[in-house]
Amino acid sequence: MSNREALTDRTNASSDNSRILFSSCKGETHTVRAGFKQLSRRLRTLYRTDTLESKDDFTLKSLSNAAAVVFGNPQQKFTAAEFETLKQYVGDGGSILVLSSEGGEARSNSNINYLIEEFGINVNSDSVIRLSHDKYLHPKEALIVDGILNRDIAFSLKGNARAEHNTRLSGSKPRPGVKEQFDGRGAAFVYARGATLTVQKPSVPFLATGQVAYPMHRPIGALWQGQAGGKLAVMGSVAMFDDKWLDSEDNSKIMDWLFRWLKQGSQMQLDLHDANEPNVLEPQHLPDTEVLAEAFRGCLQEGDPMPEDWRTLVDADLFSINNNMVPEAMALYDKLEVKKHALTLIHPQFEAPLPPCSLLCSPQPSGNRPLLPWSCLTLMNASLLTMNGLATSQTSA
């Protein structure tokens, strides 16, 4: 029996809509066999896990009786026929969970945004990092403690039954009255190597980066629900539910809540006030400093606009040749008391390289030493007398 026939038999045998279908036909980085082993074991307590392995099985008949279809970061592009199949599946009341990763489509080479953009969700080509280190050293393994955007989710994660009543997200209106701002606390989770989302109506963000992670207060998880009961959930991090991070912090609790919400006929509801006014900020685009530094730019500052007559820009007084300084130069003769005559060349004298030496003082007799005659006081004798301490001589050059 082929995989397609086996999948068709399991589809026809399923009547309780408790089957979770994991796709592995689009080059997903996380499947039941690799990455989602622990997730699959946990879901087996409440659901039946199955795998969509072949592209030939990507039909509406194969998806019709599945409670939800999970795409764990697909790496291949979807065809137009496959997109139409998924739209029809959601329109008939099916549920889809899309898990992406950092870099978005630019890194995964997928076109999943073409599908989810029609529901008001888009995975951005960025990465979420934590600016300060706490328990996890890598900056892309962000610990978020204030990222819950809906208070009913926080109550549900704590075991409160307040969120267990049936109301759709689409077409909902805020509750009357003014409610206090929800601080986003209630569950801490590790958002590992994920991207941010752009969420617009009718979709609703339910997880955000909080105040510590960057970009601040940006959606990282979004939900959509149609009138016919179809649901779509998008998460920017597939690693959040993989085997490494599922048991970290409250990741498993968020996973349980998300699959309960995706189940057909679920009565999980979001607080309408928080859903219509989520605590998220608009994206702030910053210039790429590295690219700007590499680009060649001139150093001249911007000046006044060019005049109509360009000749007015020429300043002839900056450089010129004239006789304006001659009167001041002639007046220097009187100030310096110098005769007014033509300067002549002073011829140097090179007859002797050094001036003649002469004795400045005659030696004085000391003790029994007689006075030497002047004829002996030559330059050579004077040097000898100086060396022997008999006389002192001073010469000038």
XYZ file of C-alpha atoms in Angstrom:
397
model
C 0.000 0.000 0.000
C 1.391 3.396 -0.986
C 1.699 6.368 1.349
C -1.115 8.118 -0.472
C -3.480 5.175 -0.053
C -2.567 4.773 3.620
C -3.145 8.481 4.237
C -6.502 8.304 2.431
C -7.582 5.332 4.546
C -6.627 7.124 7.767
C -8.462 10.219 6.554
C -11.636 8.312 5.832
C -11.397 6.514 9.175
C -11.097 9.769 11.113
C -14.423 11.128 12.218
C -13.639 12.858 15.511
C -11.553 15.679 13.971
C -8.749 15.040 16.468
C -5.990 14.424 13.941
C -2.991 16.802 13.714
C -1.339 16.650 10.312
C 2.369 17.604 10.163
C 3.585 18.547 6.713
C 6.945 17.279 5.493
C 6.424 17.688 1.740
C 7.721 21.282 1.536
C 11.213 20.745 2.893
C 10.227 21.680 6.447
C 13.117 22.003 8.876
C 10.981 20.575 11.695
C 8.879 17.444 11.281
C 7.651 14.624 13.479
C 10.831 12.697 12.759
C 13.237 15.569 13.391
C 12.637 18.576 15.613
C 9.071 17.840 16.735
C 9.558 14.456 18.437
C 8.631 15.706 21.919
C 5.823 17.817 20.512
C 4.405 14.777 18.770
C 4.563 12.689 21.962
C 2.689 15.346 23.938
C 0.011 15.774 21.312
C -0.655 12.035 21.208
C -2.310 12.231 24.616
C -5.142 14.317 23.146
C -4.770 14.077 19.371
C -3.704 11.731 16.654
C -0.541 12.880 14.874
C -0.038 12.127 11.217
C 2.355 13.161 8.462
C 1.798 14.673 5.047
C 4.850 13.308 3.258
C 4.103 13.417 -0.470
C 3.129 16.376 -2.630
C 0.606 14.117 -4.327
C -1.267 13.924 -1.009
C -1.605 17.685 -0.869
C -5.301 17.600 -1.703
C -8.442 18.843 -0.046
C -9.556 15.290 0.554
C -6.414 14.521 2.544
C -6.756 17.665 4.644
C -10.513 17.685 5.148
C -10.716 15.579 8.318
C -7.619 16.942 10.041
C -8.115 19.128 13.080
C -5.082 21.208 12.080
C -2.256 21.211 9.556
C 1.188 22.245 10.839
C 3.932 23.676 8.623
C 7.233 23.651 10.496
C 9.228 26.331 8.639
C 8.779 25.262 4.998
C 11.801 25.726 2.712
C 10.110 25.210 -0.657
C 7.631 27.317 -2.572
C 3.950 26.486 -2.746
C 2.178 26.240 -6.058
C -0.957 28.185 -6.931
C -3.016 24.989 -6.735
C -1.693 24.249 -3.249
C -2.572 27.754 -2.093
C -6.115 27.319 -3.396
C -6.352 24.000 -1.562
C -5.295 25.618 1.724
C -7.722 28.530 1.251
C -10.567 26.154 0.579
C -9.558 24.039 3.565
C -9.637 27.064 5.873
C -12.857 28.286 4.298
C -14.482 24.952 5.120
C -13.549 25.287 8.790
C -10.019 23.847 8.891
C -7.123 25.114 10.986
C -3.551 25.877 9.907
C -0.480 26.537 12.047
C 2.462 28.194 10.281
C 5.793 28.268 12.111
C 8.554 30.387 10.599
C 12.084 31.320 11.606
C 14.481 34.263 11.680
C 14.994 35.923 8.331
C 11.489 35.100 7.099
C 11.041 34.319 3.421
C 14.377 35.860 2.493
C 16.160 33.073 4.352
C 13.792 30.132 3.913
C 13.210 30.685 0.169
C 9.503 30.065 0.704
C 6.441 32.011 -0.399
C 4.217 31.318 2.590
C 3.593 35.060 3.003
C 1.533 34.964 -0.185
C -1.020 32.872 1.704
C -1.035 34.496 5.127
C -1.019 38.059 3.755
C -4.611 37.567 2.652
C -5.467 37.108 6.328
C -3.549 40.218 7.455
C -0.325 38.535 8.623
C 3.201 38.828 7.267
C 6.483 37.331 8.512
C 9.223 39.959 8.452
C 12.784 39.318 7.322
C 14.403 40.170 10.646
C 15.435 38.585 13.926
C 14.451 39.117 17.546
C 17.319 39.583 20.007
C 17.533 40.252 23.720
C 19.505 43.340 24.681
C 20.425 42.140 28.188
C 21.531 38.636 29.150
C 19.654 36.774 31.851
C 19.506 32.960 31.818
C 20.404 32.349 28.177
C 23.673 33.667 26.801
C 22.923 33.811 23.093
C 21.197 37.104 22.192
C 18.831 35.352 19.743
C 17.530 33.105 22.542
C 15.360 35.815 24.034
C 13.659 35.274 27.372
C 10.419 37.270 27.287
C 8.476 37.744 30.512
C 5.960 40.386 29.408
C 4.977 39.188 25.952
C 1.364 38.040 26.511
C -0.909 40.513 24.724
C -4.239 39.190 25.975
C -5.236 38.791 29.582
C -7.536 35.870 28.841
C -4.543 33.913 27.559
C -2.722 34.635 30.813
C -5.746 33.447 32.796
C -5.974 30.297 30.707
C -2.290 29.504 31.128
C -2.765 29.748 34.878
C -5.700 27.306 34.772
C -8.454 29.913 35.067
C -11.711 28.964 33.346
C -12.469 32.564 32.414
C -11.364 32.012 28.792
C -13.584 28.974 28.252
C -16.584 30.460 26.442
C -17.400 30.577 22.788
C -16.878 33.847 20.913
C -15.286 34.486 17.550
C -12.523 36.992 16.927
C -13.804 38.379 13.650
C -16.455 41.045 13.901
C -15.992 41.420 17.664
C -16.388 44.752 19.408
C -14.681 46.032 22.543
C -16.478 45.613 25.813
C -18.093 48.796 27.122
C -16.199 50.756 29.693
C -12.540 51.509 30.175
C -10.272 48.669 31.297
C -6.901 48.984 32.907
C -3.867 48.338 30.748
C -2.634 44.742 30.795
C 1.096 44.558 31.598
C 1.710 41.440 29.493
C 2.850 39.249 32.375
C 1.474 35.838 33.160
C 3.851 33.510 31.351
C 7.554 33.616 30.524
C 8.747 31.951 27.346
C 11.930 31.586 25.316
C 11.634 32.998 21.818
C 14.579 31.346 20.074
C 15.827 32.486 16.663
C 12.552 33.968 15.539
C 11.273 36.864 13.477
C 8.656 39.526 14.053
C 5.271 39.725 12.354
C 3.222 42.455 10.765
C -0.396 42.002 11.824
C -3.423 43.833 10.501
C -7.146 43.405 10.881
C -8.933 41.029 10.921
C -6.008 39.113 12.474
C -5.078 39.672 16.113
C -1.592 39.489 17.696
C -1.425 37.447 20.883
C 2.344 37.369 21.597
C 4.875 40.217 21.448
C 8.537 40.877 22.156
C 7.890 42.964 25.281
C 10.177 45.644 26.661
C 13.478 43.770 26.881
C 13.742 42.129 23.457
C 14.452 44.128 20.319
C 12.479 45.243 18.344
C 10.377 46.297 21.317
C 6.658 45.558 21.505
C 6.441 43.925 18.090
C 4.074 41.007 17.351
C 5.605 37.526 17.177
C 2.381 35.487 17.163
C -0.957 36.151 15.438
C -4.400 34.527 15.163
C -7.190 34.674 12.621
C -10.667 33.143 12.753
C -13.260 33.135 10.013
C -17.029 33.140 10.113
C -17.167 29.466 9.121
C -14.873 28.464 11.965
C -11.627 28.273 9.986
C -8.539 29.324 11.929
C -5.008 30.397 11.147
C -2.166 30.791 13.634
C 1.274 32.114 12.717
C 4.375 32.059 14.910
C 7.657 33.694 13.978
C 9.773 31.033 15.719
C 9.642 27.327 14.909
C 12.389 26.670 17.481
C 10.071 27.764 20.277
C 8.271 24.389 20.096
C 11.147 22.131 19.028
C 12.781 19.447 21.134
C 15.355 21.831 22.620
C 13.072 24.624 23.824
C 9.661 22.991 24.367
C 10.313 22.330 28.060
C 11.944 25.721 28.671
C 9.986 28.189 30.805
C 6.287 28.199 29.768
C 6.776 27.219 26.116
C 4.849 23.976 26.571
C 1.895 25.817 28.154
C 1.677 28.188 25.213
C 1.857 25.206 22.869
C -1.018 23.474 24.678
C -3.148 26.617 24.567
C -2.421 27.163 20.883
C -3.451 23.649 19.813
C -6.572 23.818 21.962
C -7.496 27.058 20.206
C -6.835 25.518 16.777
C -9.068 22.520 17.453
C -12.359 22.679 15.619
C -15.201 23.546 17.933
C -12.866 25.024 20.551
C -14.358 27.484 23.005
C -11.162 29.425 23.673
C -11.672 33.184 23.508
C -9.503 36.279 23.659
C -10.317 39.360 25.659
C -12.006 41.692 23.182
C -10.531 44.880 24.612
C -6.966 43.576 24.388
C -7.654 42.041 20.961
C -8.824 45.332 19.493
C -6.164 47.449 21.235
C -3.025 45.311 21.552
C 0.019 46.765 23.241
C 2.251 46.821 20.158
C 4.250 49.560 18.484
C 4.689 50.481 14.863
C 7.985 49.414 13.289
C 10.761 51.985 13.441
C 13.145 51.737 10.493
C 16.760 52.644 11.210
C 19.392 53.424 8.577
C 21.918 50.740 7.724
C 25.066 52.244 9.208
C 27.382 49.697 7.580
C 26.060 50.363 4.090
C 26.121 54.133 4.586
C 29.718 53.986 5.813
C 30.816 52.087 2.701
C 29.118 54.517 0.305
C 31.263 57.366 -1.063
C 30.011 60.812 -0.114
C 31.385 64.295 -0.661
C 32.583 66.375 2.269
C 31.142 69.732 1.108
C 28.232 71.115 3.020
C 25.083 72.201 1.318
C 25.153 75.913 0.503
C 22.846 78.539 -0.875
C 21.136 77.925 -4.203
C 22.994 78.968 -7.356
C 22.284 82.567 -8.500
C 21.048 83.286 -11.977
C 24.222 85.263 -12.840
C 27.134 82.921 -12.113
C 29.649 85.771 -12.529
C 28.654 87.112 -9.143
C 30.316 84.053 -7.612
C 33.760 85.117 -8.896
C 35.735 87.127 -6.302
C 38.635 88.915 -8.021
C 39.991 90.332 -4.731
C 41.209 86.999 -3.430
C 44.244 86.808 -5.766
C 45.663 89.869 -7.626
C 48.946 91.600 -8.676
C 49.145 95.424 -8.114
C 51.204 98.229 -6.530
C 48.998 98.889 -3.560
C 51.698 97.900 -1.050
C 54.483 100.107 -2.529
C 53.748 103.233 -0.367
C 53.871 101.210 2.799
C 57.173 99.633 1.759
C 58.768 103.048 1.030
C 57.676 104.397 4.408
C 59.721 101.688 6.124
C 62.993 103.482 5.133
C 62.172 106.402 7.450
C 60.924 104.173 10.244
C 64.056 101.996 10.155
C 66.385 104.966 9.416
C 67.855 103.272 6.373
C 69.350 105.252 3.489
C 67.441 105.155 0.280
C 69.889 103.646 -2.158
C 70.025 100.627 -4.296
C 71.101 97.492 -2.546
C 74.491 96.091 -3.511
C 75.969 92.658 -3.226
C 78.272 92.082 -0.266
C 81.209 90.121 -1.576
C 82.498 87.582 0.928
C 86.224 87.265 1.714
C 87.721 83.814 1.388
C 91.481 84.640 1.808
C 91.773 82.764 5.125
C 89.470 80.045 6.316
C 89.895 81.167 9.941
C 90.813 84.540 11.462
C 94.379 84.836 12.879
C 94.892 83.802 16.479
C 96.298 86.258 19.049
C 97.174 86.002 22.709
C 94.705 87.883 24.857
C 96.889 88.150 27.991
C 100.548 87.523 28.883
C 101.419 84.819 31.397
C 102.411 85.991 34.875
C 105.570 84.665 36.554
C 104.996 82.243 39.349
C 107.683 81.202 41.821
C 111.024 80.584 40.219
C 109.621 80.268 36.734
C 110.933 83.100 34.488
C 108.833 85.044 32.080
C 109.070 83.549 28.650
C 109.968 85.829 25.778
C 107.251 86.896 23.395
C 108.946 85.219 20.500
C 108.257 81.819 22.010
C 104.609 82.428 22.456
C 103.539 80.956 19.204
C 100.346 79.048 18.737
C 102.170 75.761 19.201
C 104.018 76.855 22.347
C 100.895 78.294 23.865
C 99.167 74.940 23.427
C 102.047 73.097 25.076
C 102.156 75.507 28.011
C 98.461 75.047 28.546
C 98.814 71.261 28.635
C 101.643 71.418 31.179
C 99.887 73.939 33.402
C 102.639 76.577 32.960
C 100.505 79.124 31.242
C 96.968 79.841 30.320
C 96.107 80.974 26.905
C 92.916 81.973 25.278
C 92.411 81.813 21.620
C 89.551 82.987 19.531
C 88.591 81.557 16.216
